[in-house]
Structures are given as C-alpha cells and as structure tokens.
XYZ file of C-alpha atoms in Angstrom:
577
model
C -0.011 -0.085 -0.034
C 2.003 2.946 -1.360
C 0.761 6.429 -0.878
C 2.252 9.801 -1.759
C 2.576 12.540 0.837
C -0.155 15.207 0.378
C 0.947 18.692 -0.664
C 2.246 20.843 1.931
C 0.169 23.300 3.987
C -3.249 21.596 2.898
C -5.745 20.113 5.151
C -4.864 16.762 3.964
C -1.410 17.339 5.083
C -2.290 18.504 8.473
C -4.976 15.982 9.172
C -3.808 12.695 7.080
C -6.413 10.747 9.065
C -9.247 12.564 7.148
C -7.432 11.817 4.020
C -7.266 8.023 4.878
C -11.149 8.123 5.739
C -12.020 9.504 2.201
C -9.913 6.884 0.433
C -10.977 3.995 2.901
C -11.423 0.611 1.185
C -14.066 -1.742 2.748
C -11.682 -4.634 2.264
C -9.525 -2.940 5.143
C -12.382 -2.930 7.564
C -11.955 -6.516 9.231
C -8.327 -6.513 9.313
C -8.508 -3.041 11.228
C -11.118 -4.272 13.493
C -9.178 -7.560 14.302
C -5.959 -5.587 14.730
C -7.585 -3.052 17.072
C -8.792 -5.877 19.343
C -5.422 -7.607 19.290
C -3.898 -4.167 20.190
C -6.346 -3.683 23.022
C -4.981 -6.651 24.665
C -1.561 -4.982 25.256
C -2.838 -1.273 25.508
C -4.765 -2.058 28.614
C -2.082 -3.502 30.872
C 0.704 -1.384 29.549
C -1.354 1.848 30.160
C -1.901 0.888 33.729
C 1.662 -0.233 34.477
C 3.349 2.814 32.957
C 1.197 4.985 34.927
C 2.079 3.468 38.177
C 5.694 3.645 37.075
C 5.313 7.145 36.522
C 3.983 7.587 40.276
C 0.421 8.179 39.117
C -3.026 6.178 39.779
C -3.414 3.630 37.080
C -6.602 5.089 35.897
C -4.688 7.867 34.170
C -2.569 5.442 32.301
C -5.810 4.490 30.552
C -6.839 7.925 29.922
C -3.145 8.670 28.460
C -3.910 5.766 26.253
C -7.337 6.607 24.793
C -6.769 10.366 23.968
C -3.542 10.160 22.168
C -4.630 7.255 20.091
C -7.574 9.452 18.669
C -5.360 12.583 18.242
C -2.865 10.821 16.359
C -5.210 9.017 14.341
C -6.281 12.572 12.937
C -3.134 14.292 12.821
C -0.449 11.448 12.398
C 1.030 10.786 8.980
C 1.739 6.960 9.811
C -0.950 4.631 9.166
C -0.214 2.223 11.889
C 2.002 3.934 14.526
C 0.767 3.381 17.908
C 1.196 6.034 20.579
C 0.737 5.902 24.335
C 2.572 5.704 27.713
C 6.039 4.317 27.399
C 8.606 2.692 29.890
C 11.192 5.328 29.174
C 8.914 8.450 29.429
C 7.552 6.932 32.693
C 10.578 7.223 34.402
C 11.261 10.543 33.139
C 7.945 11.783 34.237
C 8.261 10.250 37.607
C 11.778 11.964 37.921
C 10.109 15.376 37.100
C 6.908 15.471 38.933
C 7.121 13.472 42.015
C 9.604 15.738 43.775
C 6.951 18.670 43.099
C 4.060 16.517 44.107
C 4.929 15.822 47.862
C 3.047 12.541 48.045
C -0.192 14.190 46.692
C -1.523 11.877 44.055
C -3.887 14.593 42.585
C -1.323 17.213 42.331
C 0.873 14.652 40.501
C -1.876 14.162 38.075
C -1.974 17.983 37.458
C 1.797 18.162 37.191
C 1.959 15.427 34.922
C -0.801 16.825 32.589
C 1.077 20.258 32.308
C 4.284 18.163 31.642
C 2.691 16.409 28.684
C 1.087 19.963 27.508
C 4.623 21.679 27.556
C 6.369 18.657 25.867
C 3.724 18.574 23.336
C 3.943 22.398 22.660
C 7.566 22.044 22.188
C 7.283 19.343 19.588
C 4.485 21.321 17.773
C 6.799 24.350 17.655
C 9.786 22.193 16.512
C 7.645 20.520 13.751
C 6.379 23.813 12.481
C 9.767 25.350 12.443
C 11.156 22.044 10.675
C 13.434 21.354 13.609
C 13.122 17.822 13.601
C 16.804 17.531 12.769
C 17.603 18.055 16.574
C 16.926 14.453 17.144
C 20.232 13.989 15.331
C 21.927 15.057 18.654
C 20.764 11.709 20.278
C 23.271 9.420 18.503
C 23.040 5.843 19.077
C 25.540 5.693 22.092
C 23.576 8.347 23.766
C 20.204 6.611 23.140
C 21.815 3.268 24.423
C 23.075 5.017 27.431
C 20.022 6.805 28.456
C 17.694 3.914 27.826
C 19.995 1.595 29.931
C 20.019 4.040 32.814
C 16.401 4.508 32.514
C 15.600 0.986 32.298
C 17.804 0.472 35.397
C 16.077 3.278 37.341
C 12.572 2.253 36.584
C 13.349 -1.442 37.202
C 14.756 -0.740 40.716
C 11.841 1.402 41.281
C 9.410 -1.265 40.526
C 10.989 -3.965 42.532
C 9.397 -2.743 45.766
C 6.202 -2.821 44.216
C 6.631 -6.313 43.066
C 8.017 -7.537 46.599
C 5.490 -5.414 48.433
C 8.198 -3.213 50.087
C 7.653 0.339 51.465
C 10.387 1.966 49.617
C 10.098 5.783 48.807
C 13.806 6.511 47.847
C 14.274 9.864 46.056
C 17.100 8.739 43.869
C 18.487 5.391 42.778
C 20.965 5.177 45.606
C 18.356 5.813 48.182
C 16.227 3.288 46.399
C 18.763 0.613 46.361
C 19.742 1.347 49.895
C 15.939 1.144 51.269
C 15.522 -2.028 48.987
C 18.460 -3.810 50.406
C 17.419 -3.043 54.097
C 13.903 -4.019 53.339
C 15.028 -7.378 52.139
C 17.688 -7.849 55.106
C 14.857 -6.947 57.697
C 12.636 -9.807 56.024
C 9.953 -7.177 54.993
C 9.066 -8.804 51.680
C 5.504 -9.649 51.329
C 5.827 -13.286 49.970
C 2.361 -13.342 48.367
C 2.948 -10.012 46.397
C 6.448 -11.352 45.360
C 4.589 -14.638 44.223
C 1.947 -12.701 42.276
C 4.686 -10.508 40.613
C 7.043 -13.593 39.818
C 4.024 -15.322 38.333
C 3.102 -12.472 36.218
C 6.809 -11.814 35.149
C 7.191 -15.673 34.346
C 4.077 -15.457 32.055
C 5.167 -12.607 30.142
C 8.663 -13.939 29.659
C 7.433 -17.418 28.624
C 4.972 -15.830 25.999
C 7.778 -13.783 24.369
C 9.968 -16.755 24.202
C 7.714 -19.519 23.347
C 4.384 -17.931 22.074
C 5.148 -14.521 20.851
C 1.745 -14.104 19.093
C -0.158 -14.547 22.504
C -0.800 -11.261 24.447
C 1.640 -12.158 27.639
C 0.897 -8.955 29.482
C -2.850 -9.444 29.351
C -2.442 -13.080 30.277
C -0.274 -12.337 33.097
C -2.697 -9.516 34.353
C -6.079 -11.296 34.011
C -4.331 -14.280 35.784
C -3.139 -12.396 38.576
C -6.483 -10.590 38.982
C -8.297 -13.884 39.176
C -5.805 -15.194 41.767
C -6.233 -12.021 43.748
C -10.125 -11.956 43.632
C -10.392 -15.819 43.978
C -8.322 -15.968 47.274
C -8.962 -12.522 48.344
C -5.317 -11.736 48.642
C -5.832 -8.150 49.292
C -7.725 -8.922 52.667
C -5.795 -12.057 53.740
C -2.366 -11.191 52.676
C -2.158 -7.452 52.394
C -1.270 -7.228 48.833
C -1.971 -3.838 47.123
C -4.495 -3.909 44.340
C -6.010 -1.302 42.022
C -9.177 -0.835 43.747
C -12.391 1.046 42.681
C -12.077 3.158 39.608
C -14.492 6.005 38.778
C -16.890 5.095 35.839
C -16.616 7.094 32.868
C -14.330 8.646 30.356
C -11.521 11.254 30.769
C -12.863 14.908 31.264
C -11.331 18.009 29.832
C -9.486 19.883 32.444
C -6.796 22.399 32.325
C -3.786 21.343 34.625
C -3.117 24.572 36.402
C 0.299 24.873 38.165
C 2.137 27.690 39.850
C 4.625 29.757 37.862
C 7.396 28.352 39.882
C 6.315 24.681 39.225
C 5.997 25.480 35.462
C 9.687 26.606 35.434
C 10.831 23.550 37.194
C 8.763 21.326 34.674
C 10.508 22.989 31.569
C 13.702 20.998 31.796
C 11.901 17.742 31.969
C 9.513 18.675 29.194
C 12.438 19.594 26.823
C 14.110 16.368 27.507
C 10.828 14.288 27.153
C 10.163 16.080 23.716
C 13.601 15.269 22.500
C 13.558 11.634 23.568
C 10.018 11.028 22.499
C 10.338 12.596 19.014
C 13.857 10.826 18.399
C 12.647 7.484 19.208
C 9.333 8.324 17.181
C 11.360 9.674 14.104
C 13.308 6.327 13.915
C 10.105 4.135 14.537
C 7.911 5.885 11.910
C 10.685 5.876 9.283
C 10.949 2.011 9.963
C 7.402 1.199 9.464
C 6.907 3.508 6.536
C 9.768 1.872 4.691
C 8.059 -1.448 5.187
C 4.649 -0.177 3.988
C 5.980 1.908 1.375
C 4.467 4.985 2.618
C 6.133 8.488 2.637
C 6.141 10.142 6.070
C 6.904 13.701 6.788
C 9.224 13.941 9.949
C 8.213 17.442 10.807
C 4.550 16.540 10.517
C 5.363 13.393 12.591
C 6.685 15.809 15.126
C 3.765 17.985 15.105
C 1.298 15.053 15.426
C 3.277 13.921 18.392
C 2.885 17.275 19.961
C -0.744 17.454 19.237
C -1.214 13.893 21.000
C 0.732 15.099 24.042
C -1.282 18.373 24.464
C -4.587 16.291 24.120
C -3.310 13.998 26.648
C -2.344 16.818 29.182
C -5.805 18.441 28.674
C -7.724 15.066 29.426
C -5.836 13.919 32.431
C -3.204 12.207 30.938
C 0.851 12.260 30.991
C 3.481 12.289 28.195
C 3.381 9.735 25.528
C 5.406 8.650 22.471
C 5.370 6.148 19.798
C 5.619 2.407 21.124
C 8.223 0.006 19.792
C 6.183 -2.836 21.301
C 2.480 -1.966 20.502
C 3.098 -1.016 16.998
C 4.448 -4.396 15.799
C 1.475 -6.014 17.485
C -0.765 -3.827 15.361
C 1.386 -4.570 12.115
C 1.565 -8.268 12.782
C -2.337 -8.379 13.484
C -2.977 -6.959 9.999
C -3.514 -3.302 10.646
C -4.215 -1.047 7.496
C -5.099 2.335 8.785
C -5.349 4.317 11.925
C -8.714 2.784 12.536
C -6.771 0.189 14.490
C -5.932 2.690 16.959
C -9.442 4.044 17.209
C -10.600 0.617 17.858
C -8.307 0.045 20.529
C -9.173 3.303 22.253
C -12.754 2.557 21.930
C -12.511 -0.682 23.486
C -10.587 0.607 26.741
C -13.238 3.625 26.874
C -15.844 0.930 26.676
C -14.217 -0.865 29.733
C -14.007 2.341 31.728
C -17.671 3.295 30.995
C -19.418 0.063 31.330
C -17.337 -2.245 33.802
C -14.380 -0.454 35.662
C -14.836 -2.914 38.674
C -13.184 -5.569 36.546
C -10.036 -4.053 37.525
C -10.787 -3.751 41.239
C -8.637 -6.786 42.235
C -5.662 -6.202 39.842
C -2.518 -6.493 42.016
C -0.007 -3.640 41.697
C 2.635 -6.375 41.799
C 1.433 -7.585 38.466
C 1.692 -4.235 36.870
C 5.171 -3.813 38.263
C 6.110 -6.929 36.644
C 4.868 -5.628 33.248
C 6.940 -2.463 33.769
C 10.067 -4.694 34.482
C 9.413 -6.904 31.467
C 9.352 -3.636 29.304
C 12.596 -2.318 31.059
C 14.530 -5.460 30.250
C 13.485 -5.179 26.732
C 14.984 -1.526 26.783
C 18.218 -2.762 27.829
C 20.889 -2.597 25.178
C 23.800 -4.881 26.122
C 25.121 -6.267 22.869
C 25.276 -2.713 21.168
C 27.115 -1.267 24.030
C 29.733 -4.190 23.869
C 29.918 -3.562 20.155
C 30.966 0.155 20.904
C 33.653 -1.044 23.175
C 35.089 -3.194 20.557
C 34.815 -0.948 17.682
C 35.037 2.859 19.294
C 35.985 3.332 22.658
C 35.176 7.124 22.658
C 31.566 6.237 21.973
C 31.504 3.580 24.243
C 32.757 6.011 26.961
C 29.931 8.662 25.904
C 27.219 5.964 26.284
C 28.533 5.012 29.797
C 28.669 8.715 30.920
C 25.008 9.029 29.698
C 24.177 5.803 31.595
C 25.906 6.691 34.938
C 24.484 10.240 34.517
C 20.973 9.046 34.074
C 21.272 6.289 36.952
C 23.236 8.379 39.523
C 22.515 12.108 38.762
C 19.144 11.808 37.604
C 17.070 10.929 34.447
C 16.736 14.429 33.292
C 20.134 15.673 34.145
C 21.670 12.687 32.722
C 20.164 13.092 29.276
C 21.247 16.855 29.295
C 24.709 15.888 30.412
C 25.065 13.291 27.606
C 23.816 15.762 24.888
C 26.198 18.347 26.035
C 29.056 15.822 26.017
C 28.024 14.851 22.605
C 28.163 18.355 21.386
C 31.590 18.873 23.195
C 32.637 15.693 21.352
C 31.512 17.067 17.782
C 33.468 20.384 18.402
C 36.430 18.703 19.478
C 36.427 16.359 16.320
C 35.864 19.459 14.231
C 38.568 21.442 16.247
C 41.223 19.066 15.499
C 40.068 17.171 12.267
C 42.642 14.994 10.210
C 44.713 16.668 7.704
C 47.196 15.143 5.333
C 49.948 16.186 2.917
C 49.313 14.475 -0.565
C 51.602 12.840 -2.954
C 51.478 10.675 -6.170
C 51.704 6.846 -5.649
C 52.661 4.525 -8.497
C 49.816 2.555 -9.976
C 47.201 4.426 -7.776
C 44.981 7.103 -9.391
C 44.881 10.457 -7.511
C 46.891 11.659 -4.688
C 47.150 10.104 -1.423
C 48.214 10.889 2.128
C 52.107 10.554 2.508
C 51.646 9.498 6.253
C 49.978 6.399 4.803
C 51.895 6.088 1.755
C 55.557 6.758 2.658
C 56.441 5.701 -0.992
C 54.368 8.542 -2.430
C 56.311 11.177 -4.559
C 56.158 14.867 -4.240
C 56.869 17.765 -6.723
C 59.751 20.030 -5.530
C 58.281 23.288 -4.249
C 54.728 22.209 -4.229
C 52.619 21.197 -1.032
C 49.274 19.450 -1.481
C 47.415 19.838 1.772
C 44.028 18.333 2.474
C 41.764 19.458 5.306
C 38.934 17.129 6.313
C 36.442 19.411 7.952
C 34.716 22.646 7.704
C 36.673 25.749 8.591
C 35.161 27.737 11.571
C 36.065 29.796 14.622
C 37.086 26.749 16.639
C 39.773 25.303 14.059
C 40.713 28.270 12.120
C 43.829 28.743 14.249
C 44.632 25.048 14.054
C 44.516 25.018 10.209
C 46.773 28.057 9.886
C 49.270 26.133 12.315
C 48.976 23.020 10.148
C 49.395 24.797 6.868
C 52.515 26.543 8.120
C 53.867 23.263 9.529
C 53.422 21.468 6.127
C 55.297 24.206 4.500
C 58.142 24.072 6.963
C 58.306 20.382 6.901
C 58.474 20.171 2.994
C 61.732 18.534 1.829
C 62.193 21.623 -0.701
C 61.605 25.272 -0.281
C 57.816 25.939 -1.023
C 56.575 28.141 -3.612
C 53.182 27.065 -3.954
C 50.650 25.470 -1.489
C 47.413 23.929 -2.787
C 44.632 23.228 -0.244
C 42.578 20.277 -1.300
C 39.287 21.761 -0.331
C 36.530 19.187 -1.282
C 35.957 18.214 2.366
C 35.567 21.958 3.522
C 31.800 22.389 3.533
C 31.685 25.788 5.227
C 34.063 28.786 5.904
C 32.726 31.322 8.508
C 33.950 34.970 9.159
C 36.575 33.917 11.696
C 38.093 31.553 9.391
C 37.914 33.894 6.292
C 39.811 36.403 8.289
C 42.409 33.692 9.261
C 42.870 32.924 5.378
C 43.262 36.756 4.677
C 46.217 36.637 7.312
C 47.387 33.360 6.132
C 47.440 34.509 2.558
C 49.447 37.678 3.301
C 51.920 35.888 5.369
C 52.662 33.226 2.630
C 52.930 36.070 -0.066
C 55.544 37.826 1.934
C 57.382 34.463 2.196
C 57.049 34.156 -1.688
C 54.520 31.288 -1.446
C 51.174 31.247 -3.330
C 48.159 30.094 -1.634
C 45.702 28.019 -3.898
C 42.552 25.816 -3.536
C 41.185 22.800 -5.553
C 38.149 21.131 -5.753
C 36.245 23.914 -3.430
C 32.527 23.504 -3.567
C 30.469 26.113 -5.278
C 28.617 27.253 -2.193
C 31.843 27.669 -0.316
C 33.152 29.790 -3.264
C 30.161 31.882 -3.030
C 30.866 32.516 0.545
C 34.597 33.542 -0.321
C 33.289 35.916 -2.881
C 30.973 37.634 -0.234
C 34.001 37.899 1.944
C 35.945 39.400 -0.833
C 38.573 36.623 -0.412
C 37.947 35.140 -4.003
C 39.353 38.059 -5.783
C 42.222 38.792 -3.080
C 43.476 35.304 -3.503
C 43.139 35.371 -7.260
C 40.577 34.016 -9.516
C 43.322 31.878 -11.250
C 44.377 30.330 -8.037
C 41.151 28.189 -7.746
C 41.064 25.057 -9.716
C 38.318 22.354 -10.333
C 40.856 19.436 -9.616
C 44.029 18.772 -7.943
C 45.410 17.519 -11.320
C 44.817 20.771 -12.870
C 46.467 22.761 -10.099
C 49.491 20.468 -10.310
C 49.713 21.041 -14.085
C 49.543 24.650 -13.666
C 52.123 24.658 -11.279
C 54.584 22.561 -13.313
C 53.743 24.872 -16.235
C 54.159 28.076 -14.398
C 57.646 27.081 -12.535
C 58.828 24.695 -15.192
C 59.945 22.644 -12.413
C 62.498 19.682 -13.613
C 61.202 16.406 -12.344
C 61.725 13.609 -14.716
C 60.181 10.943 -12.575
C 56.553 12.537 -12.435
C 54.104 10.591 -14.449
C 50.584 11.727 -14.783
C-alpha cells in the first residue's frame, strides 16, 4: 500500500487521518477491527503499568492511552504507528513530577498533565519550524546510554512494588539502599512477590515460546483472578488497584504555579527530545516497510498534538511504542482505525465495567514494567561500541551513569552536552594530510599512509577534512605553516585540497586573509582545488575570492598540479601523470 505525501500546507497534510477516511477501502475494515482488538490486549496492561511507574494512579494510564490514540489517528502521517505511555517516558515523568508532588496523587496528576502539554507544545513548535533534525543530537551511543540508565532506574523503582516493600527513595542510591534494608529485615510480602513473579514468568514465557500470545494481558488477567479468588488483598495485604471511577476522561486544564512551570520546563524539553527522536526512527522504519512516505516534521507536530490532548484530558507524556506498533502490524492493521478501535475498547471498559480491574494486583503491573525495562536494555550494542570505538562507548557510559546516578533528566542533558563537545572536539582538530602521487594508484594520497608517495619540488598539496570555522581556524593555519616548513624542498605553492571543506565562517575567512598575506610575504602562493560552489560563494561574499586570485582556484588537484608545473617549469623527470 504505497501512498504519496499530500501537498504541504493543505488540510490533508495537517489532518492525514481525514485523507485516509476519504480513501478508505471496505476490504480494510475487518483487518483493522481484528488488529484493534489484538492491540487492546497490550494497551490495557501497558497503560496502567506505565502510569504506576510514573507515580500516578493507574486510571490515568488508561486516559493517556485513549486520548493520544484518537489525536494521532487524525494528525499522524503514519497509518499504523501506535502512541501511548512508554516505559522510558514513565521514568522521566516520575523524575520530574514526584519531587514537586510531595506525596499528593491529585497534584501529581496535574503536574503530569502540564508536563505533557509543555512537551507537546515544544514538539509542535519544533515541527512547524522544521526542527526535527534536532533529534540527530541523540546519537546511538547516547540513546543506548540513557535507555539503559532509565531501564535500571525504573526497574529498581518497580522492585519494591513487586516485593511489597515500602520504599520511597528519592534517587537510585536511596532506592537501592532502602530495598536492600527491606530485604535484609525480611519485610518482603511473599504473596506479592509470588504474584509478581508469576506475572513476570508468564510474560517472559509468552515472549520466548508464544510471541503471538498477549503475554501482558494473560499475566494481568491471571493475577487478577488469583487475587479475587483467594481474597489476597484482605488476607495477605497485597496492594490492588481498587475501585475506579466510571466514565471517560474529562477536559481539564492542569493549572500549576509559575515556579512549578519553570521547574517542569527542563523535563519537558528532555521528554520532547527523547520522544520524537525515538518516534522519528520508528516512524521511518514502518513507513519503509509499507511503502508510505512520512513527513518527519509533520510526525513531530502530530506527536505534539497527541501530548497536548493527553495533558488536557488528565493524561501524561506519551510517545510512539516500539512494542505495541509491531502488534498492530502483525495483526494486519491497515489504517489508523486500528488505534481508534483500541481506544474505543478501553473507553468501553471504563464506561461499562471498571469494577473488573478492582482486584488487579500492583505487583502484576510492576512485573509488566520490569519486563518492558528488560526489553529496553542494550547490552550487545554497548559491547560493540567497546570493540569498535572506545570514545563512543565512554559517551554511552557517561550517559548511563548520569541518568542512573545524577538523575534521568540531568543525565540526558549531560550526555547531549558531551556529544556536542565531542563533535566540536573532532571538528576542532580534524584529520589533515599532505598528499603525494603513488605509483599505480590514481589520484593523490596521504604521504603518512604511503611513505613511498612522490612529491613535486616546491609544491605542497594539503588536505583539510572538516569545515573551517572559529574553533579550528587557528589549527588550520598552524598545520598549513607546519606542512610548508616540513616540506623537503623550499615551497613556492601550497594547494589546499578543499573538497571536504563544506563551510567557511567569518573568523576562518579572516584567518585565510592573514595566512594569504603571510605566505605571500614568504614568496608562497596559496591556492585551492576542488572547492565546492557554495563555499566559493562565501569567499566571494567575504572578498577573498578576488583577493587570493581567480586563477588560484582549480576544479581538480590534477589541474592545479599541471598549472604549477607549467608556471614554475619545475624539472622532475620521474613525475608521471
């Protein structure tokens, strides 16, 4: 099913769901309905479990599942992408709102709603301004690091729920300490641990031996039956969901104080960046499978709208799901109607039979979250980084320890900052080379890698493998002068092989002016070869193009060499073009 993207700035572009509705084919209906029912089996337990992981009553996980699915069905460009609460965002949400909520669940719900609105507004603005490229700041090593850190943090946070321990640690160290003390003092609720272990075993077994079975739903239903049948809440003191209010989520503006708003902003920015980074990867993956074309900026806008809608209807931050979307795809989903069916099924449950969830143990929901966290962990990829590039492994580990030890939000910003510093470092001191001619090899090659390379007397061929900008301008000048001084014969020309140079800023242009004058005073002509057209345009704007000389810019290194030989009449009988 291949479709072309609608024209920009049209109703069909901003509301792709309406375009799908107008072109809907009857043959798709049964597949969408079946896929929607299959999707419900994972939406229900996941939504409640991630709400609990975020420190919120489980009901709001269902609210955060229903509303975003409907919003994305209208605004989302992907036909089968599923949005909802996520284990990674649950940890970030908890880290942001719980210190402000001060053990007041109602206020935690308000803070979570405003957090979703703030992150949603950031996504909408980023999409409208075509800033989806910001996700490139989260490289794979960073992504592996923060996901591993979040997985560990959330997993440790859910162990007390499964074991029935009263742990309220404000950070990972405190949680681990209190968990260890609770275990040492034999405070574990054995029944709760058994229920949690049962649920986790069912989920893992289904994943391994029956992947088509809804393991989460089976585990939750089984745990609920056991809890209700043996009255485990009353007899053994295990925590259960309890009574849920009947009805659908209501429109409600989550008012918070100005100080709280300012405190929520960094968390909202981190959530926005993480959520649309993961969403962009997942969206492109499924679009390629189906042959669709997905606008990345529109995807970010749709994500933002879904989060704003979630915040206005008592939800919390959501993103695309790498576990629920494949369920919809495998079940045969054709359009966004699959998501609408799933949302409708959950809404029907809340409206008609919320009492079915009364005896659902929190330990089972904790097991659902732990299973999701385990699936987040990237060990093989991090080990591969250690093997192939230690610097990126170090970056991933800094992100991991930053998230785990400093805090989820702070750790992500630390990692992004380090990634930018690493980029600047590489651009500040890029690779450069002096080039020569090697027998039986076409072109000109690095003499450091080819010591046998031959050089023309008086000519230095210098390659710079990076843009020229304020951070590396002085380094470029120093390396050019060093190449001149290290040449085996007095230099009269230096030709910069400029194909890798994609930009020259004002600071670098001023440096080139100084370098050109310095070389001219020494009787050396500065030339460039293979410079890209847009970079030449910049030099023309700076006035450097005419200052250096129009006849000192060459299309290829070979033409520069020919002109040098012709101009200087250098005698080098062994030179073979």
